[in-house]
PDB file of C-alpha atoms in Angstrom:
ATOM      1  CA  MET Z  23     -47.585 -87.664  49.710  1.00  0.00           C
ATOM      2  CA  VAL Z  24     -46.215 -85.297  46.705  1.00  0.00           C
ATOM      3  CA  ARG Z  25     -42.369 -86.502  45.892  1.00  0.00           C
ATOM      4  CA  ILE Z  26     -40.301 -83.774  44.729  1.00  0.00           C
ATOM      5  CA  ALA Z  27     -38.048 -85.431  42.014  1.00  0.00           C
ATOM      6  CA  SER Z  28     -34.653 -84.797  42.864  1.00  0.00           C
ATOM      7  CA  THR Z  29     -31.855 -84.178  40.227  1.00  0.00           C
ATOM      8  CA  THR Z  30     -28.028 -83.926  40.454  1.00  0.00           C
ATOM      9  CA  LEU Z  31     -26.507 -81.075  38.994  1.00  0.00           C
ATOM     10  CA  LYS Z  32     -22.907 -82.121  37.153  1.00  0.00           C
ATOM     11  CA  ALA Z  33     -20.433 -79.699  36.471  1.00  0.00           C
ATOM     12  CA  PRO Z  34     -19.929 -79.275  32.405  1.00  0.00           C
ATOM     13  CA  GLU Z  35     -16.867 -81.118  31.656  1.00  0.00           C
ATOM     14  CA  THR Z  36     -13.649 -79.479  30.839  1.00  0.00           C
ATOM     15  CA  THR Z  37     -11.323 -80.850  28.239  1.00  0.00           C
ATOM     16  CA  SER Z  38      -7.757 -80.244  29.323  1.00  0.00           C
ATOM     17  CA  PRO Z  39      -5.625 -78.850  27.232  1.00  0.00           C
ATOM     18  CA  TYR Z  40      -3.314 -81.551  27.953  1.00  0.00           C
ATOM     19  CA  PRO Z  41      -2.772 -84.861  27.520  1.00  0.00           C
ATOM     20  CA  ARG Z  42      -3.445 -88.293  29.996  1.00  0.00           C
ATOM     21  CA  ARG Z  43      -0.467 -90.085  31.437  1.00  0.00           C
ATOM     22  CA  ARG Z  44       1.886 -87.366  31.057  1.00  0.00           C
ATOM     23  CA  GLY Z  45       4.705 -89.288  32.557  1.00  0.00           C
ATOM     24  CA  LEU Z  46       4.536 -92.030  30.487  1.00  0.00           C
ATOM     25  CA  VAL Z  47       4.578 -90.031  27.178  1.00  0.00           C
ATOM     26  CA  VAL Z  48       8.191 -88.070  28.874  1.00  0.00           C
ATOM     27  CA  ALA Z  49       9.195 -91.309  29.625  1.00  0.00           C
ATOM     28  CA  LEU Z  50       8.512 -92.039  25.754  1.00  0.00           C
ATOM     29  CA  SER Z  51      10.252 -89.387  24.664  1.00  0.00           C
ATOM     30  CA  VAL Z  52      13.379 -89.857  26.694  1.00  0.00           C
ATOM     31  CA  LEU Z  53      13.717 -92.858  25.751  1.00  0.00           C
ATOM     32  CA  ALA Z  54      12.773 -92.431  21.839  1.00  0.00           C
ATOM     33  CA  GLY Z  55      15.369 -89.467  21.968  1.00  0.00           C
ATOM     34  CA  PHE Z  56      17.990 -91.925  23.967  1.00  0.00           C
ATOM     35  CA  LEU Z  57      18.096 -94.933  21.808  1.00  0.00           C
ATOM     36  CA  LEU Z  58      18.702 -92.270  18.675  1.00  0.00           C
ATOM     37  CA  THR Z  59      21.544 -91.427  19.901  1.00  0.00           C
ATOM     38  CA  VAL Z  60      22.662 -94.982  20.048  1.00  0.00           C
ATOM     39  CA  VAL Z  61      22.191 -95.571  16.861  1.00  0.00           C
ATOM     40  CA  TRP Z  62      22.827 -91.720  14.697  1.00  0.00           C
ATOM     41  CA  SER Z  63      25.693 -92.834  12.642  1.00  0.00           C
ATOM     42  CA  ALA Z  64      28.311 -89.219  11.897  1.00  0.00           C
ATOM     43  CA  THR Z  65      29.817 -90.751   9.073  1.00  0.00           C
ATOM     44  CA  PHE Z  66      26.833 -91.662   7.584  1.00  0.00           C
ATOM     45  CA  VAL Z  67      25.159 -88.153   7.777  1.00  0.00           C
ATOM     46  CA  ASP Z  68      27.797 -86.196   7.233  1.00  0.00           C
ATOM     47  CA  SER Z  69      29.607 -88.094   4.781  1.00  0.00           C
ATOM     48  CA  THR Z  70      27.852 -89.484   2.967  1.00  0.00           C
ATOM     49  CA  ILE Z  71      24.514 -86.975   3.156  1.00  0.00           C
ATOM     50  CA  GLY Z  72      26.763 -83.862   4.035  1.00  0.00           C
ATOM     51  CA  ASP Z  73      29.770 -84.145   1.756  1.00  0.00           C
ATOM     52  CA  PRO Z  74      27.653 -84.941  -1.956  1.00  0.00           C
ATOM     53  CA  ILE Z  75      24.634 -82.413  -1.227  1.00  0.00           C
ATOM     54  CA  ALA Z  76      27.894 -79.194  -0.848  1.00  0.00           C
ATOM     55  CA  ASN Z  77      29.479 -80.561  -3.915  1.00  0.00           C
ATOM     56  CA  THR Z  78      26.032 -81.098  -5.647  1.00  0.00           C
ATOM     57  CA  VAL Z  79      25.586 -78.200  -5.262  1.00  0.00           C
ATOM     58  CA  LEU Z  80      29.151 -76.153  -5.803  1.00  0.00           C
ATOM     59  CA  GLY Z  81      29.728 -78.120  -8.621  1.00  0.00           C
ATOM     60  CA  HIS Z  82      33.366 -79.646  -6.829  1.00  0.00           C
ATOM     61  CA  ASP Z  83      34.563 -80.925  -4.537  1.00  0.00           C
ATOM     62  CA  ALA Z  84      33.770 -79.051  -1.368  1.00  0.00           C
ATOM     63  CA  LYS Z  85      36.438 -80.703   1.298  1.00  0.00           C
ATOM     64  CA  GLU Z  86      39.645 -80.277  -1.509  1.00  0.00           C
ATOM     65  CA  VAL Z  87      38.458 -76.900  -4.125  1.00  0.00           C
ATOM     66  CA  PRO Z  88      39.997 -73.812  -1.866  1.00  0.00           C
ATOM     67  CA  ILE Z  89      37.290 -70.628  -0.960  1.00  0.00           C
ATOM     68  CA  ALA Z  90      38.461 -68.402  -3.677  1.00  0.00           C
ATOM     69  CA  GLY Z  91      37.071 -65.158  -2.539  1.00  0.00           C
ATOM     70  CA  ILE Z  92      33.827 -63.744  -0.681  1.00  0.00           C
ATOM     71  CA  LEU Z  93      31.523 -64.351  -3.440  1.00  0.00           C
ATOM     72  CA  ALA Z  94      32.898 -68.382  -3.546  1.00  0.00           C
ATOM     73  CA  GLY Z  95      33.207 -67.946   0.456  1.00  0.00           C
ATOM     74  CA  LEU Z  96      29.078 -67.345   0.511  1.00  0.00           C
ATOM     75  CA  ALA Z  97      28.053 -69.677  -1.948  1.00  0.00           C
ATOM     76  CA  PHE Z  98      30.271 -72.035  -0.353  1.00  0.00           C
ATOM     77  CA  ALA Z  99      28.430 -70.817   2.636  1.00  0.00           C
ATOM     78  CA  PHE Z 100      24.851 -71.554   1.797  1.00  0.00           C
ATOM     79  CA  ALA Z 101      25.580 -74.794  -0.263  1.00  0.00           C
ATOM     80  CA  THR Z 102      27.506 -76.672   3.345  1.00  0.00           C
ATOM     81  CA  GLY Z 103      23.951 -75.336   5.574  1.00  0.00           C
ATOM     82  CA  LEU Z 104      21.953 -77.251   3.234  1.00  0.00           C
ATOM     83  CA  ALA Z 105      24.929 -80.314   3.633  1.00  0.00           C
ATOM     84  CA  GLY Z 106      24.188 -79.676   6.906  1.00  0.00           C
ATOM     85  CA  SER Z 107      20.947 -80.435   7.263  1.00  0.00           C
ATOM     86  CA  PHE Z 108      20.785 -83.889   8.921  1.00  0.00           C
ATOM     87  CA  THR Z 109      23.780 -83.918  10.935  1.00  0.00           C
ATOM     88  CA  ALA Z 110      23.688 -84.297  15.032  1.00  0.00           C
ATOM     89  CA  CYS Z 111      24.602 -79.997  15.440  1.00  0.00           C
ATOM     90  CA  ASN Z 112      21.286 -80.114  13.251  1.00  0.00           C
ATOM     91  CA  ILE Z 113      18.471 -82.345  14.287  1.00  0.00           C
ATOM     92  CA  ALA Z 114      17.225 -79.579  16.410  1.00  0.00           C
ATOM     93  CA  VAL Z 115      16.021 -77.895  13.676  1.00  0.00           C
ATOM     94  CA  PHE Z 116      13.780 -80.023  12.715  1.00  0.00           C
ATOM     95  CA  GLY Z 117      11.598 -79.911  16.568  1.00  0.00           C
ATOM     96  CA  ALA Z 118      10.613 -76.516  14.574  1.00  0.00           C
ATOM     97  CA  VAL Z 119       8.245 -77.599  12.755  1.00  0.00           C
ATOM     98  CA  ALA Z 120       6.343 -79.217  15.349  1.00  0.00           C
ATOM     99  CA  PRO Z 121       4.628 -75.979  16.556  1.00  0.00           C
ATOM    100  CA  LEU Z 122       3.710 -75.181  12.600  1.00  0.00           C
ATOM    101  CA  MET Z 123       1.234 -77.540  12.223  1.00  0.00           C
ATOM    102  CA  GLY Z 124      -2.415 -77.631  13.113  1.00  0.00           C
ATOM    103  CA  GLU Z 125      -3.865 -75.255  11.014  1.00  0.00           C
ATOM    104  CA  GLY Z 126      -6.798 -75.827   9.055  1.00  0.00           C
ATOM    105  CA  GLY Z 127      -9.063 -74.415   6.403  1.00  0.00           C
ATOM    106  CA  THR Z 128      -8.125 -73.637   2.917  1.00  0.00           C
ATOM    107  CA  LEU Z 129      -4.930 -74.114   1.756  1.00  0.00           C
ATOM    108  CA  GLY Z 130      -3.659 -71.011   1.158  1.00  0.00           C
ATOM    109  CA  ASN Z 131      -4.112 -69.918   4.275  1.00  0.00           C
ATOM    110  CA  ARG Z 132      -2.443 -73.437   5.755  1.00  0.00           C
ATOM    111  CA  ILE Z 133       0.285 -72.736   4.039  1.00  0.00           C
ATOM    112  CA  LYS Z 134       0.545 -68.895   5.385  1.00  0.00           C
ATOM    113  CA  ALA Z 135       0.115 -70.574   8.531  1.00  0.00           C
ATOM    114  CA  VAL Z 136       3.591 -72.041   8.347  1.00  0.00           C
ATOM    115  CA  LEU Z 137       5.319 -69.671   6.216  1.00  0.00           C
ATOM    116  CA  LEU Z 138       3.919 -66.150   8.807  1.00  0.00           C
ATOM    117  CA  PRO Z 139       5.893 -67.578  11.937  1.00  0.00           C
ATOM    118  CA  LEU Z 140       8.727 -68.386   9.921  1.00  0.00           C
ATOM    119  CA  ARG Z 141       9.789 -64.825  10.415  1.00  0.00           C
ATOM    120  CA  TRP Z 142      10.155 -64.522  13.438  1.00  0.00           C
ATOM    121  CA  LEU Z 143      12.648 -67.541  13.258  1.00  0.00           C
ATOM    122  CA  VAL Z 144      14.695 -66.019  10.641  1.00  0.00           C
ATOM    123  CA  ALA Z 145      14.788 -63.565  12.307  1.00  0.00           C
ATOM    124  CA  GLY Z 146      16.242 -65.087  15.876  1.00  0.00           C
ATOM    125  CA  MET Z 147      18.531 -66.910  13.575  1.00  0.00           C
ATOM    126  CA  VAL Z 148      20.304 -64.537  11.767  1.00  0.00           C
ATOM    127  CA  ALA Z 149      20.465 -62.134  14.485  1.00  0.00           C
ATOM    128  CA  VAL Z 150      22.962 -64.330  16.090  1.00  0.00           C
ATOM    129  CA  SER Z 151      24.540 -65.965  12.881  1.00  0.00           C
ATOM    130  CA  ALA Z 152      24.934 -62.581  11.853  1.00  0.00           C
ATOM    131  CA  ILE Z 153      26.397 -61.072  15.141  1.00  0.00           C
ATOM    132  CA  TYR Z 154      28.015 -64.359  15.689  1.00  0.00           C
ATOM    133  CA  GLY Z 155      30.162 -64.667  12.254  1.00  0.00           C
ATOM    134  CA  ALA Z 156      31.285 -60.626  12.517  1.00  0.00           C
ATOM    135  CA  ILE Z 157      32.820 -61.784  15.531  1.00  0.00           C
ATOM    136  CA  VAL Z 158      34.552 -64.480  13.921  1.00  0.00           C
ATOM    137  CA  GLY Z 159      35.900 -62.184  10.847  1.00  0.00           C
ATOM    138  CA  VAL Z 160      37.502 -60.047  13.620  1.00  0.00           C
ATOM    139  CA  VAL Z 161      38.753 -62.901  16.347  1.00  0.00           C
ATOM    140  CA  GLY Z 162      38.477 -66.017  14.974  1.00  0.00           C
ATOM    141  CA  THR Z 163      41.935 -67.098  14.391  1.00  0.00           C
ATOM    142  CA  SER Z 164      42.611 -67.028  18.112  1.00  0.00           C
ATOM    143  CA  MET Z 165      39.051 -68.986  18.905  1.00  0.00           C
ATOM    144  CA  PRO Z 166      38.338 -73.309  19.418  1.00  0.00           C
ATOM    145  CA  GLN Z 167      36.581 -73.763  16.416  1.00  0.00           C
ATOM    146  CA  PHE Z 168      39.801 -72.264  14.341  1.00  0.00           C
ATOM    147  CA  SER Z 169      41.986 -75.144  15.518  1.00  0.00           C
ATOM    148  CA  THR Z 170      42.937 -78.486  12.805  1.00  0.00           C
ATOM    149  CA  VAL Z 171      44.068 -80.302  16.119  1.00  0.00           C
ATOM    150  CA  PRO Z 172      42.455 -83.622  15.231  1.00  0.00           C
ATOM    151  CA  ASN Z 173      40.196 -84.936  19.072  1.00  0.00           C
ATOM    152  CA  ALA Z 174      41.519 -87.600  20.918  1.00  0.00           C
ATOM    153  CA  ALA Z 175      41.349 -88.671  24.046  1.00  0.00           C
ATOM    154  CA  GLY Z 176      40.436 -86.237  26.918  1.00  0.00           C
ATOM    155  CA  LEU Z 177      38.613 -82.450  25.840  1.00  0.00           C
ATOM    156  CA  SER Z 178      39.706 -80.276  23.857  1.00  0.00           C
ATOM    157  CA  PRO Z 179      38.500 -76.376  23.909  1.00  0.00           C
ATOM    158  CA  ARG Z 180      36.635 -77.628  20.839  1.00  0.00           C
ATOM    159  CA  SER Z 181      35.094 -80.533  21.811  1.00  0.00           C
ATOM    160  CA  ILE Z 182      34.190 -78.047  25.347  1.00  0.00           C
ATOM    161  CA  GLN Z 183      32.878 -75.300  23.317  1.00  0.00           C
ATOM    162  CA  SER Z 184      30.148 -78.066  21.330  1.00  0.00           C
ATOM    163  CA  MET Z 185      29.357 -79.300  24.586  1.00  0.00           C
ATOM    164  CA  VAL Z 186      28.358 -76.329  26.384  1.00  0.00           C
ATOM    165  CA  VAL Z 187      26.157 -74.674  23.646  1.00  0.00           C
ATOM    166  CA  PHE Z 188      24.823 -78.470  22.486  1.00  0.00           C
ATOM    167  CA  GLY Z 189      24.460 -79.114  26.146  1.00  0.00           C
ATOM    168  CA  VAL Z 190      22.122 -75.723  26.794  1.00  0.00           C
ATOM    169  CA  ILE Z 191      20.331 -75.985  23.987  1.00  0.00           C
ATOM    170  CA  GLY Z 192      19.525 -79.099  24.007  1.00  0.00           C
ATOM    171  CA  LEU Z 193      18.549 -78.354  28.185  1.00  0.00           C
ATOM    172  CA  VAL Z 194      16.433 -75.599  26.700  1.00  0.00           C
ATOM    173  CA  PHE Z 195      14.639 -78.315  23.730  1.00  0.00           C
ATOM    174  CA  VAL Z 196      13.679 -80.520  26.740  1.00  0.00           C
ATOM    175  CA  TRP Z 197      12.341 -77.509  29.094  1.00  0.00           C
ATOM    176  CA  LEU Z 198       9.608 -76.007  26.324  1.00  0.00           C
ATOM    177  CA  GLY Z 199       8.797 -79.757  26.284  1.00  0.00           C
ATOM    178  CA  LEU Z 200       7.858 -79.680  29.553  1.00  0.00           C
ATOM    179  CA  ALA Z 201       6.197 -76.748  29.651  1.00  0.00           C
ATOM    180  CA  ALA Z 202       4.028 -77.576  26.722  1.00  0.00           C
ATOM    181  CA  LEU Z 203       2.721 -80.834  28.994  1.00  0.00           C
ATOM    182  CA  GLY Z 204       2.198 -78.686  31.109  1.00  0.00           C
ATOM    183  CA  LEU Z 205       4.583 -79.984  33.878  1.00  0.00           C
ATOM    184  CA  VAL Z 206       7.319 -77.478  34.524  1.00  0.00           C
ATOM    185  CA  LYS Z 207       6.616 -72.997  34.350  1.00  0.00           C
ATOM    186  CA  ASP Z 208       6.354 -71.926  31.129  1.00  0.00           C
ATOM    187  CA  PRO Z 209       9.180 -69.343  30.086  1.00  0.00           C
ATOM    188  CA  LEU Z 210       7.278 -67.698  27.567  1.00  0.00           C
ATOM    189  CA  ALA Z 211       3.993 -68.123  28.538  1.00  0.00           C
ATOM    190  CA  ARG Z 212       3.397 -64.442  29.268  1.00  0.00           C
ATOM    191  CA  VAL Z 213       6.089 -62.474  26.541  1.00  0.00           C
ATOM    192  CA  SER Z 214       4.058 -64.921  23.703  1.00  0.00           C
ATOM    193  CA  GLU Z 215       0.632 -62.853  25.743  1.00  0.00           C
ATOM    194  CA  ARG Z 216       1.447 -60.086  24.288  1.00  0.00           C
ATOM    195  CA  PHE Z 217       4.376 -61.138  21.351  1.00  0.00           C
ATOM    196  CA  PRO Z 218       3.083 -64.010  19.619  1.00  0.00           C
ATOM    197  CA  GLY Z 219       6.005 -64.820  17.374  1.00  0.00           C
ATOM    198  CA  ALA Z 220       8.269 -64.611  20.690  1.00  0.00           C
ATOM    199  CA  ARG Z 221       8.410 -68.556  20.642  1.00  0.00           C
ATOM    200  CA  MET Z 222       8.993 -68.541  16.617  1.00  0.00           C
ATOM    201  CA  LEU Z 223      12.189 -66.257  18.178  1.00  0.00           C
ATOM    202  CA  VAL Z 224      13.232 -67.951  20.547  1.00  0.00           C
ATOM    203  CA  MET Z 225      14.078 -71.513  18.244  1.00  0.00           C
ATOM    204  CA  GLY Z 226      15.374 -69.180  16.171  1.00  0.00           C
ATOM    205  CA  ILE Z 227      17.757 -67.927  18.321  1.00  0.00           C
ATOM    206  CA  LEU Z 228      18.313 -71.496  19.356  1.00  0.00           C
ATOM    207  CA  VAL Z 229      19.230 -72.616  15.432  1.00  0.00           C
ATOM    208  CA  GLY Z 230      21.622 -69.498  15.119  1.00  0.00           C
ATOM    209  CA  GLY Z 231      23.280 -70.204  18.049  1.00  0.00           C
ATOM    210  CA  PHE Z 232      23.953 -73.952  16.353  1.00  0.00           C
ATOM    211  CA  LEU Z 233      26.717 -71.943  14.008  1.00  0.00           C
ATOM    212  CA  ILE Z 234      28.320 -71.338  17.506  1.00  0.00           C
ATOM    213  CA  GLY Z 235      29.197 -75.512  18.507  1.00  0.00           C
ATOM    214  CA  ARG Z 236      29.711 -76.257  15.328  1.00  0.00           C
ATOM    215  CA  PRO Z 237      32.227 -79.155  14.573  1.00  0.00           C
ATOM    216  CA  PHE Z 238      31.062 -80.124  11.024  1.00  0.00           C
ATOM    217  CA  GLY Z 239      34.480 -80.271   8.590  1.00  0.00           C
ATOM    218  CA  LEU Z 240      32.439 -78.288   5.866  1.00  0.00           C
ATOM    219  CA  PHE Z 241      31.276 -75.581   8.864  1.00  0.00           C
ATOM    220  CA  ARG Z 242      35.109 -75.170  10.143  1.00  0.00           C
ATOM    221  CA  GLN Z 243      36.511 -74.999   6.806  1.00  0.00           C
ATOM    222  CA  LEU Z 244      33.837 -71.938   6.412  1.00  0.00           C
ATOM    223  CA  PHE Z 245      34.883 -70.808  10.037  1.00  0.00           C
ATOM    224  CA  ARG Z 246      38.869 -70.576   8.739  1.00  0.00           C
ATOM    225  CA  ASP Z 247      38.195 -68.796   6.062  1.00  0.00           C
ATOM    226  CA  ALA Z 248      36.289 -66.115   7.634  1.00  0.00           C
ATOM    227  CA  ALA Z 249      38.473 -65.546  10.618  1.00  0.00           C
ATOM    228  CA  GLU Z 250      41.527 -65.685   8.221  1.00  0.00           C
ATOM    229  CA  SER Z 251      39.882 -62.380   6.370  1.00  0.00           C
ATOM    230  CA  GLY Z 252      39.642 -60.645   9.362  1.00  0.00           C
ATOM    231  CA  ASN Z 253      36.166 -59.403   7.055  1.00  0.00           C
ATOM    232  CA  PRO Z 254      33.545 -58.903   9.898  1.00  0.00           C
ATOM    233  CA  LEU Z 255      30.752 -58.349   7.168  1.00  0.00           C
ATOM    234  CA  TYR Z 256      31.805 -61.468   5.406  1.00  0.00           C
ATOM    235  CA  GLY Z 257      31.942 -63.314   8.178  1.00  0.00           C
ATOM    236  CA  ALA Z 258      28.048 -61.872   9.425  1.00  0.00           C
ATOM    237  CA  GLY Z 259      26.877 -62.445   5.757  1.00  0.00           C
ATOM    238  CA  ALA Z 260      28.512 -66.367   4.868  1.00  0.00           C
ATOM    239  CA  PHE Z 261      27.690 -67.196   8.913  1.00  0.00           C
ATOM    240  CA  VAL Z 262      23.785 -65.874   8.330  1.00  0.00           C
ATOM    241  CA  LEU Z 263      23.803 -67.593   4.583  1.00  0.00           C
ATOM    242  CA  GLN Z 264      25.565 -70.943   6.670  1.00  0.00           C
ATOM    243  CA  SER Z 265      21.762 -70.756   8.901  1.00  0.00           C
ATOM    244  CA  VAL Z 266      19.572 -70.151   5.602  1.00  0.00           C
ATOM    245  CA  GLY Z 267      21.120 -72.733   4.046  1.00  0.00           C
ATOM    246  CA  ASN Z 268      19.930 -75.171   7.473  1.00  0.00           C
ATOM    247  CA  ILE Z 269      16.562 -75.008   7.351  1.00  0.00           C
ATOM    248  CA  VAL Z 270      15.891 -74.797   3.759  1.00  0.00           C
ATOM    249  CA  ILE Z 271      14.684 -78.548   3.787  1.00  0.00           C
ATOM    250  CA  MET Z 272      12.674 -77.877   7.025  1.00  0.00           C
ATOM    251  CA  VAL Z 273      10.903 -75.078   5.805  1.00  0.00           C
ATOM    252  CA  VAL Z 274      10.123 -77.354   2.451  1.00  0.00           C
ATOM    253  CA  LEU Z 275       8.916 -79.848   4.538  1.00  0.00           C
ATOM    254  CA  ALA Z 276       6.453 -77.708   6.526  1.00  0.00           C
ATOM    255  CA  VAL Z 277       5.115 -76.728   3.587  1.00  0.00           C
ATOM    256  CA  VAL Z 278       4.774 -80.080   1.772  1.00  0.00           C
ATOM    257  CA  ILE Z 279       2.946 -80.838   4.753  1.00  0.00           C
ATOM    258  CA  ALA Z 280       0.838 -78.626   5.654  1.00  0.00           C
ATOM    259  CA  MET Z 281      -0.179 -78.872   1.377  1.00  0.00           C
ATOM    260  CA  ILE Z 282      -0.855 -82.924   1.347  1.00  0.00           C
ATOM    261  CA  ALA Z 283      -2.525 -82.854   4.862  1.00  0.00           C
ATOM    262  CA  GLY Z 284      -2.758 -79.897   6.664  1.00  0.00           C
ATOM    263  CA  GLY Z 285      -6.752 -80.051   6.612  1.00  0.00           C
ATOM    264  CA  ARG Z 286      -6.640 -83.154   8.484  1.00  0.00           C
ATOM    265  CA  ILE Z 287      -3.959 -82.697  10.345  1.00  0.00           C
ATOM    266  CA  GLY Z 288      -5.761 -79.355  11.575  1.00  0.00           C
ATOM    267  CA  ARG Z 289      -8.654 -81.168  12.272  1.00  0.00           C
ATOM    268  CA  TRP Z 290      -7.366 -83.767  14.151  1.00  0.00           C
ATOM    269  CA  ILE Z 291      -6.218 -81.449  16.211  1.00  0.00           C
ATOM    270  CA  ALA Z 292      -8.718 -78.801  17.046  1.00  0.00           C
ATOM    271  CA  ALA Z 293     -11.349 -82.319  17.558  1.00  0.00           C
ATOM    272  CA  LYS Z 294      -9.146 -82.278  21.078  1.00  0.00           C
ATOM    273  CA  PRO Z 295      -6.983 -79.394  22.522  1.00  0.00           C
ATOM    274  CA  SER Z 296      -4.788 -81.836  24.242  1.00  0.00           C
ATOM    275  CA  ARG Z 297      -3.055 -83.014  20.868  1.00  0.00           C
ATOM    276  CA  ALA Z 298      -1.228 -80.456  19.693  1.00  0.00           C
ATOM    277  CA  ALA Z 299       0.284 -79.539  23.239  1.00  0.00           C
ATOM    278  CA  LEU Z 300       1.210 -83.766  23.060  1.00  0.00           C
ATOM    279  CA  ILE Z 301       3.034 -83.206  19.477  1.00  0.00           C
ATOM    280  CA  VAL Z 302       5.071 -79.845  20.568  1.00  0.00           C
ATOM    281  CA  GLY Z 303       5.847 -81.176  24.089  1.00  0.00           C
ATOM    282  CA  VAL Z 304       7.123 -84.720  22.962  1.00  0.00           C
ATOM    283  CA  SER Z 305       8.691 -83.342  19.576  1.00  0.00           C
ATOM    284  CA  PHE Z 306      10.559 -81.085  22.235  1.00  0.00           C
ATOM    285  CA  ILE Z 307      12.036 -83.351  24.667  1.00  0.00           C
ATOM    286  CA  VAL Z 308      13.038 -85.992  21.874  1.00  0.00           C
ATOM    287  CA  VAL Z 309      15.213 -83.126  20.079  1.00  0.00           C
ATOM    288  CA  GLY Z 310      16.251 -81.715  23.487  1.00  0.00           C
ATOM    289  CA  VAL Z 311      17.177 -85.107  25.035  1.00  0.00           C
ATOM    290  CA  PHE Z 312      19.370 -86.259  21.392  1.00  0.00           C
ATOM    291  CA  THR Z 313      20.868 -83.137  21.915  1.00  0.00           C
ATOM    292  CA  PHE Z 314      21.975 -83.506  24.939  1.00  0.00           C
ATOM    293  CA  MET Z 315      23.242 -86.508  25.053  1.00  0.00           C
ATOM    294  CA  TYR Z 316      24.563 -87.314  22.202  1.00  0.00           C
ATOM    295  CA  TRP Z 317      27.050 -83.830  22.242  1.00  0.00           C
ATOM    296  CA  ASP Z 318      27.728 -84.269  26.280  1.00  0.00           C
ATOM    297  CA  ILE Z 319      27.328 -87.915  27.137  1.00  0.00           C
ATOM    298  CA  ARG Z 320      28.224 -89.123  24.476  1.00  0.00           C
ATOM    299  CA  LEU Z 321      31.098 -87.238  24.089  1.00  0.00           C
ATOM    300  CA  LEU Z 322      32.058 -87.851  26.996  1.00  0.00           C
ATOM    301  CA  ALA Z 323      32.076 -91.911  26.145  1.00  0.00           C
ATOM    302  CA  ARG Z 324      34.103 -91.043  22.907  1.00  0.00           C
ATOM    303  CA  ARG Z 325      37.275 -89.181  24.200  1.00  0.00           C
ATOM    304  CA  GLU Z 326      37.246 -92.043  27.087  1.00  0.00           C
ATOM    305  CA  ILE Z 327      35.934 -89.759  30.020  1.00  0.00           C
ATOM    306  CA  ILE Z 328      33.728 -92.113  31.346  1.00  0.00           C
ATOM    307  CA  PRO Z 329      33.903 -96.335  30.770  1.00  0.00           C
ATOM    308  CA  TRP Z 330      31.441 -96.623  28.273  1.00  0.00           C
ATOM    309  CA  TYR Z 331      28.142 -95.428  26.240  1.00  0.00           C
ATOM    310  CA  PRO Z 332      26.012 -98.100  24.127  1.00  0.00           C
ATOM    311  CA  VAL Z 333      26.529 -97.226  20.489  1.00  0.00           C
ATOM    312  CA  ALA Z 334      25.398 -99.313  17.223  1.00  0.00           C
ATOM    313  CA  PRO Z 335      28.136-101.475  14.848  1.00  0.00           C
ATOM    314  CA  TRP Z 336      27.358 -99.132  12.100  1.00  0.00           C
ATOM    315  CA  ALA Z 337      27.515 -96.053  14.076  1.00  0.00           C
TER     316      ALA Z 337
END
């Protein structure tokens, strides 16, 4: 009797582009974003970090010395943009670093892989900032951000504008994070196939949009100066420089990471494709949850519209 050896054909192993336990990843990311809202101190980042940076760059007290002329206003715009890098309305910029990580190769290639996509981020940011700045130069004195009335209980038009703008930006980041993890439809999938810079262009549009809701004191000082000038070109230039200042530290951080650890990070990510999705997804969800909860839910508690929101003693 002849026995025929049987063999079991195994399907080729496939490597999923998404991490395992995605539900747990989302839950932990949401928790991290929420906890960040609990411990975040606007007074510390605005006054302790932001004001000294602006004062050092300008060489005088930014809050006390009036803006004298267009050149002084442009310098003020860049300095206060740099000073606002760590404010709650700008923290989402650091989420844009995540998609730039992971390229290997030589040092030059790693730096190029970081800087080239930033062209599209800058393009989107400049377009939104310039348009909004020009509008402010024409009709800014009648806009909510022009008001100097202190916020108290209830919602002022200025607060509503901040809530709407940052609420939308936060939800967009959350959606993009979920899409990176493969949990929802990616709205940029098709356009990215034809235009690889689409994602960074969208990041730039979001960064430029920060100015539309920004309540940062030094920015509102710039806003009032641009509005009172009645000059749309000055408004556009000042707002573009404000946005450029916002991303300088982010760009330096991305380049430093690429120089020091870019090769190791690239090899680590290449070894398992799902790691790229994990990094981008977690970064966007944490940033999105923080932006939405800080500017919408925590703000409602500060205005005594909802009874309570957990806040650390120093915050």
